[in-house]
Amino acid sequence: MAKITFVEFDGTEHSVDAKNGSSVMEAAIRENVPGIDADCGGACACATCHVYVDNSFIEKVGAPNDMEQSMLDFAENVESNSRLSCQITVKDNLEGLVVRLPESQG
Ligand code: FES
């Protein structure tokens, strides 16, 4: 279990409890966090679950794999800390994770 905070583009924060083994996207959907649409249901095929990982968690979250990176190549406003939240698996060491949503998902 890890508490994850989603920060909307306008600064509104949503803190949710996420179960180990689920994805960060699934935790957002379960709690109706606005801005995470997850149109493809977590298949790494839509990029509507794009988030910016807080710099203090970059190493723990890790880098995108090749499939995710190719999807990010087509997403808007991609930064070096961009990830698709459906591809981040929740673990205890992500306790306190903060992710921010891009303007295009505001
Ligand atoms: S939910 Fe579609 S890419 Fe993450």
mmCIF file of N, CA and C and ligand atoms in Angstrom:
data_model
loop_
_atom_site.group_PDB
_atom_site.id
_atom_site.type_symbol
_atom_site.label_atom_id
_atom_site.label_comp_id
_atom_site.label_asym_id
_atom_site.label_seq_id
_atom_site.Cartn_x
_atom_site.Cartn_y
_atom_site.Cartn_z
ATOM 1 N N MET A 1 0.853 -1.201 0.000
ATOM 2 C CA MET A 1 0.000 0.000 0.000
ATOM 3 C C MET A 1 0.881 1.240 0.000
ATOM 4 N N ALA A 2 0.478 2.217 -0.767
ATOM 5 C CA ALA A 2 1.230 3.470 -0.805
ATOM 6 C C ALA A 2 0.253 4.614 -0.996
ATOM 7 N N LYS A 3 0.511 5.708 -0.309
ATOM 8 C CA LYS A 3 -0.313 6.901 -0.535
ATOM 9 C C LYS A 3 0.282 7.680 -1.698
ATOM 10 N N ILE A 4 -0.567 7.970 -2.672
ATOM 11 C CA ILE A 4 -0.108 8.676 -3.860
ATOM 12 C C ILE A 4 -0.906 9.966 -3.985
ATOM 13 N N THR A 5 -0.215 11.045 -4.272
ATOM 14 C CA THR A 5 -0.889 12.331 -4.459
ATOM 15 C C THR A 5 -0.829 12.725 -5.930
ATOM 16 N N PHE A 6 -2.006 12.950 -6.488
ATOM 17 C CA PHE A 6 -2.141 13.449 -7.862
ATOM 18 C C PHE A 6 -2.394 14.952 -7.765
ATOM 19 N N VAL A 7 -1.657 15.720 -8.539
ATOM 20 C CA VAL A 7 -1.846 17.172 -8.537
ATOM 21 C C VAL A 7 -2.337 17.582 -9.919
ATOM 22 N N GLU A 8 -3.569 18.073 -9.962
ATOM 23 C CA GLU A 8 -4.126 18.530 -11.235
ATOM 24 C C GLU A 8 -3.362 19.747 -11.730
ATOM 25 N N PHE A 9 -3.530 20.074 -12.988
ATOM 26 C CA PHE A 9 -2.802 21.202 -13.568
ATOM 27 C C PHE A 9 -3.112 22.503 -12.825
ATOM 28 N N ASP A 10 -4.337 22.620 -12.288
ATOM 29 C CA ASP A 10 -4.697 23.848 -11.562
ATOM 30 C C ASP A 10 -4.238 23.824 -10.108
ATOM 31 N N GLY A 11 -3.534 22.763 -9.711
ATOM 32 C CA GLY A 11 -2.984 22.702 -8.362
ATOM 33 C C GLY A 11 -3.820 21.907 -7.379
ATOM 34 N N THR A 12 -5.023 21.486 -7.781
ATOM 35 C CA THR A 12 -5.866 20.697 -6.883
ATOM 36 C C THR A 12 -5.215 19.343 -6.618
ATOM 37 N N GLU A 13 -5.126 18.987 -5.332
ATOM 38 C CA GLU A 13 -4.463 17.733 -4.962
ATOM 39 C C GLU A 13 -5.483 16.664 -4.577
ATOM 40 N N HIS A 14 -5.157 15.430 -4.947
ATOM 41 C CA HIS A 14 -5.980 14.275 -4.577
ATOM 42 C C HIS A 14 -5.044 13.210 -4.029
ATOM 43 N N SER A 15 -5.183 12.874 -2.745
ATOM 44 C CA SER A 15 -4.353 11.818 -2.167
ATOM 45 C C SER A 15 -5.169 10.548 -2.090
ATOM 46 N N VAL A 16 -4.607 9.455 -2.598
ATOM 47 C CA VAL A 16 -5.341 8.186 -2.630
ATOM 48 C C VAL A 16 -4.456 7.082 -2.069
ATOM 49 N N ASP A 17 -5.097 6.055 -1.503
ATOM 50 C CA ASP A 17 -4.370 4.863 -1.072
ATOM 51 C C ASP A 17 -4.364 3.886 -2.237
ATOM 52 N N ALA A 18 -3.184 3.469 -2.642
ATOM 53 C CA ALA A 18 -3.058 2.562 -3.789
ATOM 54 C C ALA A 18 -2.532 1.221 -3.314
ATOM 55 N N LYS A 19 -3.152 0.149 -3.820
ATOM 56 C CA LYS A 19 -2.762 -1.203 -3.405
ATOM 57 C C LYS A 19 -1.527 -1.660 -4.164
ATOM 58 N N ASN A 20 -0.653 -2.367 -3.457
ATOM 59 C CA ASN A 20 0.506 -2.953 -4.130
ATOM 60 C C ASN A 20 0.034 -3.851 -5.270
ATOM 61 N N GLY A 21 0.733 -3.760 -6.383
ATOM 62 C CA GLY A 21 0.413 -4.617 -7.526
ATOM 63 C C GLY A 21 -0.544 -3.982 -8.500
ATOM 64 N N SER A 22 -1.280 -2.958 -8.043
ATOM 65 C CA SER A 22 -2.139 -2.239 -8.998
ATOM 66 C C SER A 22 -1.266 -1.194 -9.685
ATOM 67 N N SER A 23 -1.826 -0.531 -10.677
ATOM 68 C CA SER A 23 -1.055 0.533 -11.317
ATOM 69 C C SER A 23 -1.464 1.869 -10.708
ATOM 70 N N VAL A 24 -0.614 2.855 -10.884
ATOM 71 C CA VAL A 24 -0.930 4.203 -10.403
ATOM 72 C C VAL A 24 -2.195 4.707 -11.097
ATOM 73 N N MET A 25 -2.351 4.382 -12.381
ATOM 74 C CA MET A 25 -3.568 4.767 -13.114
ATOM 75 C C MET A 25 -4.800 4.150 -12.458
ATOM 76 N N GLU A 26 -4.735 2.850 -12.117
ATOM 77 C CA GLU A 26 -5.908 2.184 -11.517
ATOM 78 C C GLU A 26 -6.290 2.845 -10.196
ATOM 79 N N ALA A 27 -5.293 3.269 -9.438
ATOM 80 C CA ALA A 27 -5.578 3.954 -8.167
ATOM 81 C C ALA A 27 -6.319 5.263 -8.435
ATOM 82 N N ALA A 28 -5.931 5.973 -9.490
ATOM 83 C CA ALA A 28 -6.593 7.237 -9.828
ATOM 84 C C ALA A 28 -8.032 6.993 -10.273
ATOM 85 N N ILE A 29 -8.225 5.989 -11.104
ATOM 86 C CA ILE A 29 -9.576 5.688 -11.610
ATOM 87 C C ILE A 29 -10.502 5.293 -10.462
ATOM 88 N N ARG A 30 -9.985 4.466 -9.549
ATOM 89 C CA ARG A 30 -10.809 3.998 -8.428
ATOM 90 C C ARG A 30 -11.306 5.178 -7.599
ATOM 91 N N GLU A 31 -10.500 6.218 -7.504
ATOM 92 C CA GLU A 31 -10.861 7.370 -6.664
ATOM 93 C C GLU A 31 -11.386 8.549 -7.492
ATOM 94 N N ASN A 32 -11.673 8.297 -8.770
ATOM 95 C CA ASN A 32 -12.234 9.350 -9.643
ATOM 96 C C ASN A 32 -11.373 10.611 -9.699
ATOM 97 N N VAL A 33 -10.075 10.428 -9.809
ATOM 98 C CA VAL A 33 -9.196 11.592 -9.941
ATOM 99 C C VAL A 33 -9.399 12.190 -11.336
ATOM 100 N N PRO A 34 -9.779 13.474 -11.421
ATOM 101 C CA PRO A 34 -9.999 14.081 -12.737
ATOM 102 C C PRO A 34 -8.691 14.186 -13.507
ATOM 103 N N GLY A 35 -8.761 14.016 -14.823
ATOM 104 C CA GLY A 35 -7.583 14.202 -15.661
ATOM 105 C C GLY A 35 -6.877 12.921 -16.033
ATOM 106 N N ILE A 36 -7.233 11.818 -15.374
ATOM 107 C CA ILE A 36 -6.693 10.515 -15.753
ATOM 108 C C ILE A 36 -7.849 9.767 -16.422
ATOM 109 N N ASP A 37 -7.880 9.804 -17.741
ATOM 110 C CA ASP A 37 -9.008 9.202 -18.459
ATOM 111 C C ASP A 37 -8.788 7.721 -18.729
ATOM 112 N N ALA A 38 -7.551 7.342 -19.007
ATOM 113 C CA ALA A 38 -7.206 5.935 -19.216
ATOM 114 C C ALA A 38 -8.102 5.284 -20.269
ATOM 115 N N ASP A 39 -8.215 5.926 -21.413
ATOM 116 C CA ASP A 39 -9.112 5.464 -22.475
ATOM 117 C C ASP A 39 -8.842 4.028 -22.912
ATOM 118 N N CYS A 40 -7.597 3.601 -22.874
ATOM 119 C CA CYS A 40 -7.285 2.245 -23.366
ATOM 120 C C CYS A 40 -7.330 1.207 -22.258
ATOM 121 N N GLY A 41 -7.646 1.622 -21.045
ATOM 122 C CA GLY A 41 -7.778 0.667 -19.952
ATOM 123 C C GLY A 41 -6.456 0.118 -19.434
ATOM 124 N N GLY A 42 -5.386 0.783 -19.750
ATOM 125 C CA GLY A 42 -4.091 0.352 -19.210
ATOM 126 C C GLY A 42 -3.247 -0.446 -20.174
ATOM 127 N N ALA A 43 -3.594 -0.410 -21.452
ATOM 128 C CA ALA A 43 -2.873 -1.208 -22.454
ATOM 129 C C ALA A 43 -1.687 -0.455 -23.066
ATOM 130 N N CYS A 44 -1.335 0.678 -22.502
ATOM 131 C CA CYS A 44 -0.209 1.471 -23.005
ATOM 132 C C CYS A 44 -0.446 1.891 -24.448
ATOM 133 N N ALA A 45 -1.690 2.303 -24.740
ATOM 134 C CA ALA A 45 -2.036 2.615 -26.124
ATOM 135 C C ALA A 45 -2.792 3.930 -26.294
ATOM 136 N N CYS A 46 -2.840 4.779 -25.249
ATOM 137 C CA CYS A 46 -3.607 6.012 -25.428
ATOM 138 C C CYS A 46 -2.915 7.263 -24.891
ATOM 139 N N ALA A 47 -2.106 7.101 -23.877
ATOM 140 C CA ALA A 47 -1.394 8.221 -23.232
ATOM 141 C C ALA A 47 -2.314 9.209 -22.524
ATOM 142 N N THR A 48 -3.558 8.835 -22.250
ATOM 143 C CA THR A 48 -4.443 9.726 -21.481
ATOM 144 C C THR A 48 -4.245 9.522 -19.972
ATOM 145 N N CYS A 49 -3.212 8.805 -19.612
ATOM 146 C CA CYS A 49 -2.868 8.610 -18.197
ATOM 147 C C CYS A 49 -1.499 9.216 -17.915
ATOM 148 N N HIS A 50 -1.075 10.127 -18.781
ATOM 149 C CA HIS A 50 0.244 10.773 -18.686
ATOM 150 C C HIS A 50 0.372 11.550 -17.376
ATOM 151 N N VAL A 51 1.493 11.360 -16.696
ATOM 152 C CA VAL A 51 1.789 12.135 -15.479
ATOM 153 C C VAL A 51 3.257 12.540 -15.487
ATOM 154 N N TYR A 52 3.561 13.561 -14.679
ATOM 155 C CA TYR A 52 4.944 13.940 -14.413
ATOM 156 C C TYR A 52 5.296 13.444 -13.016
ATOM 157 N N VAL A 53 6.322 12.628 -12.938
ATOM 158 C CA VAL A 53 6.742 12.067 -11.653
ATOM 159 C C VAL A 53 7.588 13.100 -10.911
ATOM 160 N N ASP A 54 7.249 13.324 -9.623
ATOM 161 C CA ASP A 54 8.035 14.255 -8.826
ATOM 162 C C ASP A 54 9.506 13.841 -8.840
ATOM 163 N N ASN A 55 10.382 14.821 -8.957
ATOM 164 C CA ASN A 55 11.809 14.526 -9.105
ATOM 165 C C ASN A 55 12.363 13.640 -8.000
ATOM 166 N N SER A 56 11.830 13.751 -6.798
ATOM 167 C CA SER A 56 12.363 12.952 -5.688
ATOM 168 C C SER A 56 12.015 11.468 -5.829
ATOM 169 N N PHE A 57 11.142 11.136 -6.767
ATOM 170 C CA PHE A 57 10.750 9.733 -6.946
ATOM 171 C C PHE A 57 11.199 9.142 -8.287
ATOM 172 N N ILE A 58 11.926 9.911 -9.053
ATOM 173 C CA ILE A 58 12.318 9.441 -10.390
ATOM 174 C C ILE A 58 13.042 8.093 -10.333
ATOM 175 N N GLU A 59 13.985 7.972 -9.412
ATOM 176 C CA GLU A 59 14.762 6.731 -9.363
ATOM 177 C C GLU A 59 13.912 5.556 -8.914
ATOM 178 N N LYS A 60 13.065 5.778 -7.913
ATOM 179 C CA LYS A 60 12.222 4.677 -7.417
ATOM 180 C C LYS A 60 11.232 4.222 -8.488
ATOM 181 N N VAL A 61 10.683 5.154 -9.227
ATOM 182 C CA VAL A 61 9.693 4.809 -10.248
ATOM 183 C C VAL A 61 10.373 4.153 -11.456
ATOM 184 N N GLY A 62 11.546 4.646 -11.777
ATOM 185 C CA GLY A 62 12.291 4.047 -12.884
ATOM 186 C C GLY A 62 11.921 4.639 -14.239
ATOM 187 N N ALA A 63 12.577 4.141 -15.256
ATOM 188 C CA ALA A 63 12.394 4.671 -16.613
ATOM 189 C C ALA A 63 11.331 3.874 -17.359
ATOM 190 N N PRO A 64 10.706 4.490 -18.357
ATOM 191 C CA PRO A 64 9.727 3.750 -19.171
ATOM 192 C C PRO A 64 10.403 2.664 -20.007
ATOM 193 N N ASN A 65 9.675 1.587 -20.253
ATOM 194 C CA ASN A 65 10.223 0.570 -21.164
ATOM 195 C C ASN A 65 10.014 1.033 -22.610
ATOM 196 N N ASP A 66 10.480 0.249 -23.561
ATOM 197 C CA ASP A 66 10.457 0.677 -24.964
ATOM 198 C C ASP A 66 9.034 0.956 -25.456
ATOM 199 N N MET A 67 8.084 0.085 -25.076
ATOM 200 C CA MET A 67 6.707 0.246 -25.551
ATOM 201 C C MET A 67 6.128 1.563 -25.013
ATOM 202 N N GLU A 68 6.349 1.805 -23.733
ATOM 203 C CA GLU A 68 5.834 3.044 -23.133
ATOM 204 C C GLU A 68 6.523 4.260 -23.758
ATOM 205 N N GLN A 69 7.827 4.149 -23.972
ATOM 206 C CA GLN A 69 8.547 5.284 -24.553
ATOM 207 C C GLN A 69 7.995 5.620 -25.935
ATOM 208 N N SER A 70 7.679 4.571 -26.741
ATOM 209 C CA SER A 70 7.153 4.890 -28.076
ATOM 210 C C SER A 70 5.787 5.550 -27.996
ATOM 211 N N MET A 71 4.999 5.193 -26.985
ATOM 212 C CA MET A 71 3.701 5.860 -26.803
ATOM 213 C C MET A 71 3.924 7.304 -26.353
ATOM 214 N N LEU A 72 4.879 7.509 -25.462
ATOM 215 C CA LEU A 72 5.160 8.874 -24.985
ATOM 216 C C LEU A 72 5.645 9.768 -26.127
ATOM 217 N N ASP A 73 6.291 9.161 -27.117
ATOM 218 C CA ASP A 73 6.781 9.949 -28.246
ATOM 219 C C ASP A 73 5.636 10.659 -28.973
ATOM 220 N N PHE A 74 4.410 10.143 -28.819
ATOM 221 C CA PHE A 74 3.255 10.747 -29.486
ATOM 222 C C PHE A 74 2.401 11.585 -28.543
ATOM 223 N N ALA A 75 2.758 11.618 -27.265
ATOM 224 C CA ALA A 75 1.957 12.371 -26.289
ATOM 225 C C ALA A 75 2.334 13.857 -26.347
ATOM 226 N N GLU A 76 1.443 14.674 -25.770
ATOM 227 C CA GLU A 76 1.696 16.120 -25.748
ATOM 228 C C GLU A 76 2.469 16.501 -24.492
ATOM 229 N N ASN A 77 3.247 17.565 -24.580
ATOM 230 C CA ASN A 77 3.925 18.158 -23.417
ATOM 231 C C ASN A 77 4.780 17.157 -22.633
ATOM 232 N N VAL A 78 5.480 16.304 -23.347
ATOM 233 C CA VAL A 78 6.308 15.293 -22.672
ATOM 234 C C VAL A 78 7.580 15.946 -22.116
ATOM 235 N N GLU A 79 7.892 15.580 -20.871
ATOM 236 C CA GLU A 79 9.100 16.086 -20.213
ATOM 237 C C GLU A 79 9.958 14.886 -19.821
ATOM 238 N N SER A 80 11.148 15.184 -19.292
ATOM 239 C CA SER A 80 12.053 14.080 -18.940
ATOM 240 C C SER A 80 11.493 13.213 -17.817
ATOM 241 N N ASN A 81 10.568 13.769 -17.013
ATOM 242 C CA ASN A 81 9.975 12.981 -15.925
ATOM 243 C C ASN A 81 8.574 12.467 -16.277
ATOM 244 N N SER A 82 8.261 12.430 -17.564
ATOM 245 C CA SER A 82 6.946 11.928 -17.992
ATOM 246 C C SER A 82 6.893 10.412 -17.879
ATOM 247 N N ARG A 83 5.757 9.899 -17.402
ATOM 248 C CA ARG A 83 5.485 8.459 -17.418
ATOM 249 C C ARG A 83 3.998 8.263 -17.725
ATOM 250 N N LEU A 84 3.681 7.083 -18.215
ATOM 251 C CA LEU A 84 2.281 6.700 -18.345
ATOM 252 C C LEU A 84 1.927 5.970 -17.049
ATOM 253 N N SER A 85 0.935 6.510 -16.327
ATOM 254 C CA SER A 85 0.690 5.997 -14.979
ATOM 255 C C SER A 85 0.171 4.562 -14.983
ATOM 256 N N CYS A 86 -0.344 4.092 -16.124
ATOM 257 C CA CYS A 86 -0.792 2.682 -16.168
ATOM 258 C C CYS A 86 0.392 1.731 -16.193
ATOM 259 N N GLN A 87 1.582 2.269 -16.421
ATOM 260 C CA GLN A 87 2.770 1.420 -16.505
ATOM 261 C C GLN A 87 3.634 1.508 -15.248
ATOM 262 N N ILE A 88 3.130 2.183 -14.221
ATOM 263 C CA ILE A 88 3.850 2.265 -12.939
ATOM 264 C C ILE A 88 3.126 1.363 -11.951
ATOM 265 N N THR A 89 3.818 0.341 -11.475
ATOM 266 C CA THR A 89 3.219 -0.590 -10.521
ATOM 267 C C THR A 89 3.465 -0.105 -9.097
ATOM 268 N N VAL A 90 2.384 -0.097 -8.308
ATOM 269 C CA VAL A 90 2.465 0.376 -6.929
ATOM 270 C C VAL A 90 3.201 -0.644 -6.064
ATOM 271 N N LYS A 91 4.141 -0.125 -5.280
ATOM 272 C CA LYS A 91 4.869 -0.939 -4.293
ATOM 273 C C LYS A 91 5.024 -0.075 -3.049
ATOM 274 N N ASP A 92 5.385 -0.726 -1.936
ATOM 275 C CA ASP A 92 5.548 0.021 -0.680
ATOM 276 C C ASP A 92 6.516 1.182 -0.821
ATOM 277 N N ASN A 93 7.543 1.008 -1.650
ATOM 278 C CA ASN A 93 8.566 2.057 -1.707
ATOM 279 C C ASN A 93 8.084 3.301 -2.467
ATOM 280 N N LEU A 94 6.856 3.271 -2.971
ATOM 281 C CA LEU A 94 6.309 4.467 -3.614
ATOM 282 C C LEU A 94 5.454 5.288 -2.643
ATOM 283 N N GLU A 95 5.493 4.917 -1.349
ATOM 284 C CA GLU A 95 4.751 5.690 -0.340
ATOM 285 C C GLU A 95 5.112 7.172 -0.450
ATOM 286 N N GLY A 96 4.096 8.011 -0.581
ATOM 287 C CA GLY A 96 4.339 9.452 -0.659
ATOM 288 C C GLY A 96 4.567 9.974 -2.062
ATOM 289 N N LEU A 97 4.444 9.091 -3.061
ATOM 290 C CA LEU A 97 4.658 9.507 -4.452
ATOM 291 C C LEU A 97 3.751 10.687 -4.824
ATOM 292 N N VAL A 98 4.331 11.643 -5.514
ATOM 293 C CA VAL A 98 3.567 12.780 -6.035
ATOM 294 C C VAL A 98 3.699 12.775 -7.550
ATOM 295 N N VAL A 99 2.574 12.820 -8.238
ATOM 296 C CA VAL A 99 2.596 12.945 -9.700
ATOM 297 C C VAL A 99 1.731 14.132 -10.097
ATOM 298 N N ARG A 100 2.170 14.848 -11.119
ATOM 299 C CA ARG A 100 1.434 16.029 -11.591
ATOM 300 C C ARG A 100 0.861 15.749 -12.975
ATOM 301 N N LEU A 101 -0.271 16.364 -13.248
ATOM 302 C CA LEU A 101 -0.928 16.125 -14.538
ATOM 303 C C LEU A 101 -0.607 17.234 -15.527
ATOM 304 N N PRO A 102 -0.437 16.889 -16.785
ATOM 305 C CA PRO A 102 -0.130 17.909 -17.782
ATOM 306 C C PRO A 102 -1.345 18.791 -18.076
ATOM 307 N N GLU A 103 -1.059 19.957 -18.662
ATOM 308 C CA GLU A 103 -2.125 20.917 -18.979
ATOM 309 C C GLU A 103 -3.178 20.310 -19.903
ATOM 310 N N SER A 104 -2.731 19.450 -20.831
ATOM 311 C CA SER A 104 -3.669 18.866 -21.797
ATOM 312 C C SER A 104 -4.695 17.951 -21.119
ATOM 313 N N GLN A 105 -4.448 17.548 -19.860
ATOM 314 C CA GLN A 105 -5.398 16.714 -19.126
ATOM 315 C C GLN A 105 -6.066 17.531 -18.001
ATOM 316 N N GLY A 106 -6.034 18.853 -18.162
ATOM 317 C CA GLY A 106 -6.626 19.711 -17.117
ATOM 318 C C GLY A 106 -8.120 19.861 -17.297
HETATM 319 S S1 FES B 1 -4.308 4.012 -19.845
HETATM 320 FE FE1 FES B 1 -3.872 4.158 -21.945
HETATM 321 S S2 FES B 1 -1.749 4.438 -22.004
HETATM 322 FE FE2 FES B 1 -2.177 4.323 -19.887
#
